Amino acid sequence: LDTTLDPERKTNAADLRDLPTLLTAAEAIRILRISRRRFYLSVADGTIPHIKMGRCLRIPRDGLARAIGAGK
């Protein structure tokens, strides 16, 4: 998975469909282009849906797409 992003390029729905079903926190942070602090605050307040598996945090691709769409 290449999550390096061109700052001039906008993320669209087609780009999100190419992502894995579950993203790591680091992948979601790179996609959203936000700080770790902002990411974890958004997870804690429910803005970004997540799944906890033991100590692992995963972000569902479809939930991330909804969170991005809700910000429009």
N, CA, C and O atoms as a printed pandas DataFrame, in Angstrom:
     atom_number atom_name residue_name chain_id  residue_number  x_coord  y_coord  z_coord
0              1         N          LEU        A               1    0.852   -1.178    0.000
1              2        CA          LEU        A               1    0.000    0.000    0.000
2              3         C          LEU        A               1    0.891    1.231    0.000
3              4         O          LEU        A               1    1.696    1.428    0.910
4              5         N          ASP        A               2    0.742    2.045   -1.013
5              6        CA          ASP        A               2    1.487    3.288   -1.088
6              7         C          ASP        A               2    0.585    4.413   -0.603
7              8         O          ASP        A               2   -0.334    4.829   -1.310
8              9         N          THR        A               3    0.851    4.906    0.611
9             10        CA          THR        A               3    0.015    5.967    1.157
10            11         C          THR        A               3    0.719    7.312    1.082
11            12         O          THR        A               3    0.292    8.267    1.731
12            13         N          THR        A               4    1.794    7.404    0.298
13            14        CA          THR        A               4    2.415    8.703    0.096
14            15         C          THR        A               4    1.492    9.509   -0.797
15            16         O          THR        A               4    0.993    9.010   -1.805
16            17         N          LEU        A               5    1.274   10.735   -0.427
17            18        CA          LEU        A               5    0.329   11.556   -1.154
18            19         C          LEU        A               5    0.986   12.810   -1.676
19            20         O          LEU        A               5    1.821   13.415   -1.004
20            21         N          ASP        A               6    0.612   13.190   -2.858
21            22        CA          ASP        A               6    1.045   14.442   -3.447
22            23         C          ASP        A               6    0.202   15.544   -2.814
23            24         O          ASP        A               6   -1.025   15.488   -2.894
24            25         N          PRO        A               7    0.826   16.548   -2.184
25            26        CA          PRO        A               7    0.049   17.598   -1.516
26            27         C          PRO        A               7   -0.907   18.331   -2.455
27            28         O          PRO        A               7   -1.910   18.882   -2.002
28            29         N          GLU        A               8   -0.614   18.345   -3.750
29            30        CA          GLU        A               8   -1.468   19.038   -4.710
30            31         C          GLU        A               8   -2.655   18.186   -5.147
31            32         O          GLU        A               8   -3.600   18.696   -5.749
32            33         N          ARG        A               9   -2.609   16.891   -4.846
33            34        CA          ARG        A               9   -3.644   15.964   -5.303
34            35         C          ARG        A               9   -4.715   15.804   -4.229
35            36         O          ARG        A               9   -4.399   15.641   -3.050
36            37         N          LYS        A              10   -5.954   15.848   -4.629
37            38        CA          LYS        A              10   -7.074   15.674   -3.704
38            39         C          LYS        A              10   -7.447   14.195   -3.644
39            40         O          LYS        A              10   -7.374   13.489   -4.649
40            41         N          THR        A              11   -7.847   13.732   -2.458
41            42        CA          THR        A              11   -8.308   12.364   -2.302
42            43         C          THR        A              11   -9.764   12.301   -2.738
43            44         O          THR        A              11  -10.571   13.135   -2.330
44            45         N          ASN        A              12  -10.102   11.322   -3.560
45            46        CA          ASN        A              12  -11.494   11.184   -3.983
46            47         C          ASN        A              12  -11.993    9.784   -3.646
47            48         O          ASN        A              12  -11.240    8.946   -3.151
48            49         N          ALA        A              13  -13.270    9.542   -3.920
49            50        CA          ALA        A              13  -13.892    8.269   -3.569
50            51         C          ALA        A              13  -13.208    7.091   -4.248
51            52         O          ALA        A              13  -13.085    6.026   -3.644
52            53         N          ALA        A              14  -12.759    7.255   -5.486
53            54        CA          ALA        A              14  -12.083    6.162   -6.197
54            55         C          ALA        A              14  -10.780    5.805   -5.488
55            56         O          ALA        A              14  -10.434    4.628   -5.385
56            57         N          ASP        A              15  -10.051    6.814   -4.998
57            58        CA          ASP        A              15   -8.817    6.549   -4.267
58            59         C          ASP        A              15   -9.107    5.736   -3.011
59            60         O          ASP        A              15   -8.354    4.819   -2.683
60            61         N          LEU        A              16  -10.185    6.060   -2.307
61            62        CA          LEU        A              16  -10.520    5.354   -1.075
62            63         C          LEU        A              16  -10.891    3.900   -1.348
63            64         O          LEU        A              16  -10.577    3.031   -0.534
64            65         N          ARG        A              17  -11.543    3.614   -2.459
65            66        CA          ARG        A              17  -11.911    2.224   -2.778
66            67         C          ARG        A              17  -10.682    1.353   -3.022
67            68         O          ARG        A              17  -10.749    0.131   -2.889
68            69         N          ASP        A              18   -9.567    1.976   -3.376
69            70        CA          ASP        A              18   -8.339    1.221   -3.618
70            71         C          ASP        A              18   -7.616    0.852   -2.322
71            72         O          ASP        A              18   -6.655    0.082   -2.352
72            73         N          LEU        A              19   -8.061    1.384   -1.197
73            74        CA          LEU        A              19   -7.412    1.137    0.086
74            75         C          LEU        A              19   -7.884   -0.180    0.685
75            76         O          LEU        A              19   -8.932   -0.701    0.301
76            77         N          PRO        A              20   -7.104   -0.723    1.635
77            78        CA          PRO        A              20   -7.551   -1.938    2.323
78            79         C          PRO        A              20   -8.838   -1.667    3.112
79            80         O          PRO        A              20   -9.154   -0.516    3.413
80            81         N          THR        A              21   -9.569   -2.718    3.440
81            82        CA          THR        A              21  -10.824   -2.586    4.183
82            83         C          THR        A              21  -10.599   -1.952    5.550
83            84         O          THR        A              21  -11.397   -1.124    5.991
84            85         N          LEU        A              22   -9.514   -2.336    6.222
85            86        CA          LEU        A              22   -9.161   -1.756    7.520
86            87         C          LEU        A              22   -7.809   -1.075    7.406
87            88         O          LEU        A              22   -6.849   -1.656    6.899
88            89         N          LEU        A              23   -7.741    0.165    7.882
89            90        CA          LEU        A              23   -6.506    0.944    7.836
90            91         C          LEU        A              23   -5.890    1.040    9.221
91            92         O          LEU        A              23   -6.598    1.019   10.227
92            93         N          THR        A              24   -4.578    1.143    9.268
93            94        CA          THR        A              24   -3.913    1.418   10.535
94            95         C          THR        A              24   -4.083    2.904   10.841
95            96         O          THR        A              24   -4.472    3.687    9.974
96            97         N          ALA        A              25   -3.788    3.278   12.074
97            98        CA          ALA        A              25   -3.850    4.687   12.450
98            99         C          ALA        A              25   -2.885    5.511   11.599
99           100         O          ALA        A              25   -3.231    6.601   11.144
100          101         N          ALA        A              26   -1.686    4.995   11.387
101          102        CA          ALA        A              26   -0.684    5.730   10.604
102          103         C          ALA        A              26   -1.166    5.962    9.171
103          104         O          ALA        A              26   -0.962    7.042    8.616
104          105         N          GLU        A              27   -1.801    4.958    8.573
105          106        CA          GLU        A              27   -2.316    5.113    7.206
106          107         C          GLU        A              27   -3.420    6.170    7.167
107          108         O          GLU        A              27   -3.435    7.026    6.283
108          109         N          ALA        A              28   -4.341    6.107    8.128
109          110        CA          ALA        A              28   -5.442    7.075    8.163
110          111         C          ALA        A              28   -4.918    8.497    8.385
111          112         O          ALA        A              28   -5.419    9.444    7.778
112          113         N          ILE        A              29   -3.925    8.645    9.240
113          114        CA          ILE        A              29   -3.332    9.964    9.498
114          115         C          ILE        A              29   -2.724   10.533    8.228
115          116         O          ILE        A              29   -2.889   11.717    7.934
116          117         N          ARG        A              30   -2.020    9.694    7.472
117          118        CA          ARG        A              30   -1.421   10.164    6.214
118          119         C          ARG        A              30   -2.494   10.535    5.198
119          120         O          ARG        A              30   -2.359   11.536    4.494
120          121         N          ILE        A              31   -3.548    9.747    5.116
121          122        CA          ILE        A              31   -4.618   10.026    4.165
122          123         C          ILE        A              31   -5.329   11.325    4.513
123          124         O          ILE        A              31   -5.613   12.145    3.639
124          125         N          LEU        A              32   -5.612   11.503    5.796
125          126        CA          LEU        A              32   -6.332   12.697    6.244
126          127         C          LEU        A              32   -5.452   13.945    6.329
127          128         O          LEU        A              32   -5.950   15.071    6.349
128          129         N          ARG        A              33   -4.137   13.724    6.379
129          130        CA          ARG        A              33   -3.176   14.831    6.507
130          131         C          ARG        A              33   -3.455   15.669    7.753
131          132         O          ARG        A              33   -3.520   16.897    7.706
132          133         N          ILE        A              34   -3.618   14.947    8.883
133          134        CA          ILE        A              34   -3.811   15.610   10.161
134          135         C          ILE        A              34   -2.761   15.102   11.143
135          136         O          ILE        A              34   -2.093   14.101   10.885
136          137         N          SER        A              35   -2.622   15.792   12.261
137          138        CA          SER        A              35   -1.643   15.384   13.271
138          139         C          SER        A              35   -2.152   14.155   14.030
139          140         O          SER        A              35   -3.345   13.853   14.033
140          141         N          ARG        A              36   -1.215   13.463   14.668
141          142        CA          ARG        A              36   -1.589   12.309   15.493
142          143         C          ARG        A              36   -2.564   12.732   16.591
143          144         O          ARG        A              36   -3.543   12.042   16.874
144          145         N          ARG        A              37   -2.275   13.870   17.196
145          146        CA          ARG        A              37   -3.128   14.380   18.277
146          147         C          ARG        A              37   -4.547   14.611   17.778
147          148         O          ARG        A              37   -5.498   14.159   18.415
148          149         N          ARG        A              38   -4.713   15.298   16.660
149          150        CA          ARG        A              38   -6.042   15.563   16.092
150          151         C          ARG        A              38   -6.734   14.250   15.737
151          152         O          ARG        A              38   -7.936   14.100   15.953
152          153         N          PHE        A              39   -5.974   13.301   15.193
153          154        CA          PHE        A              39   -6.540   12.000   14.832
154          155         C          PHE        A              39   -7.113   11.298   16.054
155          156         O          PHE        A              39   -8.269   10.873   16.038
156          157         N          TYR        A              40   -6.316   11.170   17.116
157          158        CA          TYR        A              40   -6.773   10.447   18.295
158          159         C          TYR        A              40   -7.895   11.189   19.020
159          160         O          TYR        A              40   -8.758   10.546   19.619
160          161         N          LEU        A              41   -7.908   12.507   18.984
161          162        CA          LEU        A              41   -9.032   13.266   19.542
162          163         C          LEU        A              41  -10.305   12.985   18.748
163          164         O          LEU        A              41  -11.383   12.840   19.325
164          165         N          SER        A              42  -10.178   12.909   17.423
165          166        CA          SER        A              42  -11.332   12.623   16.566
166          167         C          SER        A              42  -11.835   11.195   16.762
167          168         O          SER        A              42  -13.039   10.948   16.691
168          169         N          VAL        A              43  -10.933   10.264   17.005
169          170        CA          VAL        A              43  -11.335    8.885   17.308
170          171         C          VAL        A              43  -12.077    8.869   18.648
171          172         O          VAL        A              43  -13.127    8.240   18.772
172          173         N          ALA        A              44  -11.527    9.561   19.646
173          174        CA          ALA        A              44  -12.128    9.564   20.985
174          175         C          ALA        A              44  -13.520   10.190   20.994
175          176         O          ALA        A              44  -14.399    9.731   21.723
176          177         N          ASP        A              45  -13.728   11.234   20.192
177          178        CA          ASP        A              45  -15.048   11.883   20.200
178          179         C          ASP        A              45  -16.017   11.252   19.200
179          180         O          ASP        A              45  -17.154   11.707   19.072
180          181         N          GLY        A              46  -15.575   10.205   18.486
181          182        CA          GLY        A              46  -16.461    9.476   17.590
182          183         C          GLY        A              46  -16.553   10.030   16.180
183          184         O          GLY        A              46  -17.297    9.494   15.359
184          185         N          THR        A              47  -15.816   11.093   15.879
185          186        CA          THR        A              47  -15.836   11.664   14.538
186          187         C          THR        A              47  -15.273   10.673   13.521
187          188         O          THR        A              47  -15.777   10.563   12.403
188          189         N          ILE        A              48  -14.230    9.958   13.919
189          190        CA          ILE        A              48  -13.635    8.928   13.063
190          191         C          ILE        A              48  -13.984    7.566   13.660
191          192         O          ILE        A              48  -13.523    7.234   14.752
192          193         N          PRO        A              49  -14.799    6.771   12.948
193          194        CA          PRO        A              49  -15.161    5.447   13.463
194          195         C          PRO        A              49  -13.929    4.543   13.531
195          196         O          PRO        A              49  -13.006    4.674   12.727
196          197         N          HIS        A              50  -13.927    3.629   14.499
197          198        CA          HIS        A              50  -12.767    2.757   14.667
198          199         C          HIS        A              50  -13.181    1.415   15.251
199          200         O          HIS        A              50  -14.290    1.239   15.757
200          201         N          ILE        A              51  -12.254    0.485   15.161
201          202        CA          ILE        A              51  -12.423   -0.844   15.735
202          203         C          ILE        A              51  -11.205   -1.114   16.594
203          204         O          ILE        A              51  -10.071   -0.949   16.145
204          205         N          LYS        A              52  -11.440   -1.530   17.835
205          206        CA          LYS        A              52  -10.335   -1.926   18.721
206          207         C          LYS        A              52  -10.233   -3.440   18.710
207          208         O          LYS        A              52  -11.215   -4.145   18.939
208          209         N          MET        A              53   -9.022   -3.933   18.438
209          210        CA          MET        A              53   -8.762   -5.369   18.498
210          211         C          MET        A              53   -7.580   -5.532   19.452
211          212         O          MET        A              53   -6.419   -5.432   19.056
212          213         N          GLY        A              54   -7.907   -5.785   20.706
213          214        CA          GLY        A              54   -6.855   -5.802   21.708
214          215         C          GLY        A              54   -6.282   -4.405   21.835
215          216         O          GLY        A              54   -7.008   -3.452   22.115
216          217         N          ARG        A              55   -4.984   -4.284   21.628
217          218        CA          ARG        A              55   -4.331   -2.978   21.688
218          219         C          ARG        A              55   -4.259   -2.308   20.319
219          220         O          ARG        A              55   -3.769   -1.185   20.199
220          221         N          CYS        A              56   -4.741   -2.990   19.297
221          222        CA          CYS        A              56   -4.672   -2.449   17.931
222          223         C          CYS        A              56   -5.914   -1.625   17.619
223          224         O          CYS        A              56   -7.030   -1.988   17.992
224          225         N          LEU        A              57   -5.704   -0.528   16.939
225          226        CA          LEU        A              57   -6.783    0.332   16.487
226          227         C          LEU        A              57   -6.825    0.262   14.965
227          228         O          LEU        A              57   -5.807    0.466   14.304
228          229         N          ARG        A              58   -7.986   -0.021   14.415
229          230        CA          ARG        A              58   -8.139   -0.065   12.962
230          231         C          ARG        A              58   -9.290    0.847   12.559
231          232         O          ARG        A              58  -10.287    0.975   13.269
232          233         N          ILE        A              59   -9.124    1.471   11.407
233          234        CA          ILE        A              59  -10.110    2.402   10.892
234          235         C          ILE        A              59  -10.750    1.766    9.657
235          236         O          ILE        A              59  -10.057    1.501    8.674
236          237         N          PRO        A              60  -12.059    1.518    9.693
237          238        CA          PRO        A              60  -12.723    0.961    8.502
238          239         C          PRO        A              60  -12.688    1.973    7.354
239          240         O          PRO        A              60  -12.992    3.151    7.543
240          241         N          ARG        A              61  -12.321    1.506    6.186
241          242        CA          ARG        A              61  -12.248    2.368    4.997
242          243         C          ARG        A              61  -13.567    3.094    4.763
243          244         O          ARG        A              61  -13.574    4.295    4.493
244          245         N          ASP        A              62  -14.685    2.373    4.864
245          246        CA          ASP        A              62  -15.987    2.994    4.604
246          247         C          ASP        A              62  -16.340    4.026    5.672
247          248         O          ASP        A              62  -16.956    5.047    5.367
248          249         N          GLY        A              63  -15.954    3.768    6.917
249          250        CA          GLY        A              63  -16.183    4.741    7.976
250          251         C          GLY        A              63  -15.357    5.989    7.769
251          252         O          GLY        A              63  -15.816    7.098    8.043
252          253         N          LEU        A              64  -14.134    5.813    7.285
253          254        CA          LEU        A              64  -13.274    6.953    7.005
254          255         C          LEU        A              64  -13.876    7.784    5.866
255          256         O          LEU        A              64  -13.863    9.014    5.911
256          257         N          ALA        A              65  -14.399    7.105    4.857
257          258        CA          ALA        A              65  -15.029    7.813    3.734
258          259         C          ALA        A              65  -16.231    8.620    4.211
259          260         O          ALA        A              65  -16.442    9.750    3.770
260          261         N          ARG        A              66  -17.030    8.028    5.127
261          262        CA          ARG        A              66  -18.185    8.752    5.673
262          263         C          ARG        A              66  -17.722    9.960    6.491
263          264         O          ARG        A              66  -18.321   11.033    6.410
264          265         N          ALA        A              67  -16.657    9.784    7.279
265          266        CA          ALA        A              67  -16.144   10.881    8.104
266          267         C          ALA        A              67  -15.651   12.030    7.219
267          268         O          ALA        A              67  -15.857   13.201    7.539
268          269         N          ILE        A              68  -15.005   11.690    6.114
269          270        CA          ILE        A              68  -14.519   12.717    5.178
270          271         C          ILE        A              68  -15.721   13.414    4.551
271          272         O          ILE        A              68  -15.733   14.638    4.425
272          273         N          GLY        A              69  -16.730   12.642    4.156
273          274        CA          GLY        A              69  -17.925   13.214    3.538
274          275         C          GLY        A              69  -18.710   14.097    4.494
275          276         O          GLY        A              69  -19.320   15.079    4.070
276          277         N          ALA        A              70  -18.701   13.761    5.771
277          278        CA          ALA        A              70  -19.433   14.537    6.773
278          279         C          ALA        A              70  -18.806   15.904    6.972
279          280         O          ALA        A              70  -19.472   16.837    7.421
280          281         N          GLY        A              71  -17.539   16.029    6.644
281          282        CA          GLY        A              71  -16.836   17.302    6.817
282          283         C          GLY        A              71  -17.083   18.289    5.704
283          284         O          GLY        A              71  -16.609   19.424    5.768
284          285         N          LYS        A              72  -17.826   17.877    4.669
285          286        CA          LYS        A              72  -18.070   18.760    3.518
286          287         C          LYS        A              72  -19.092   19.818    3.840
287          288         O          LYS        A              72  -19.416   20.644    2.986
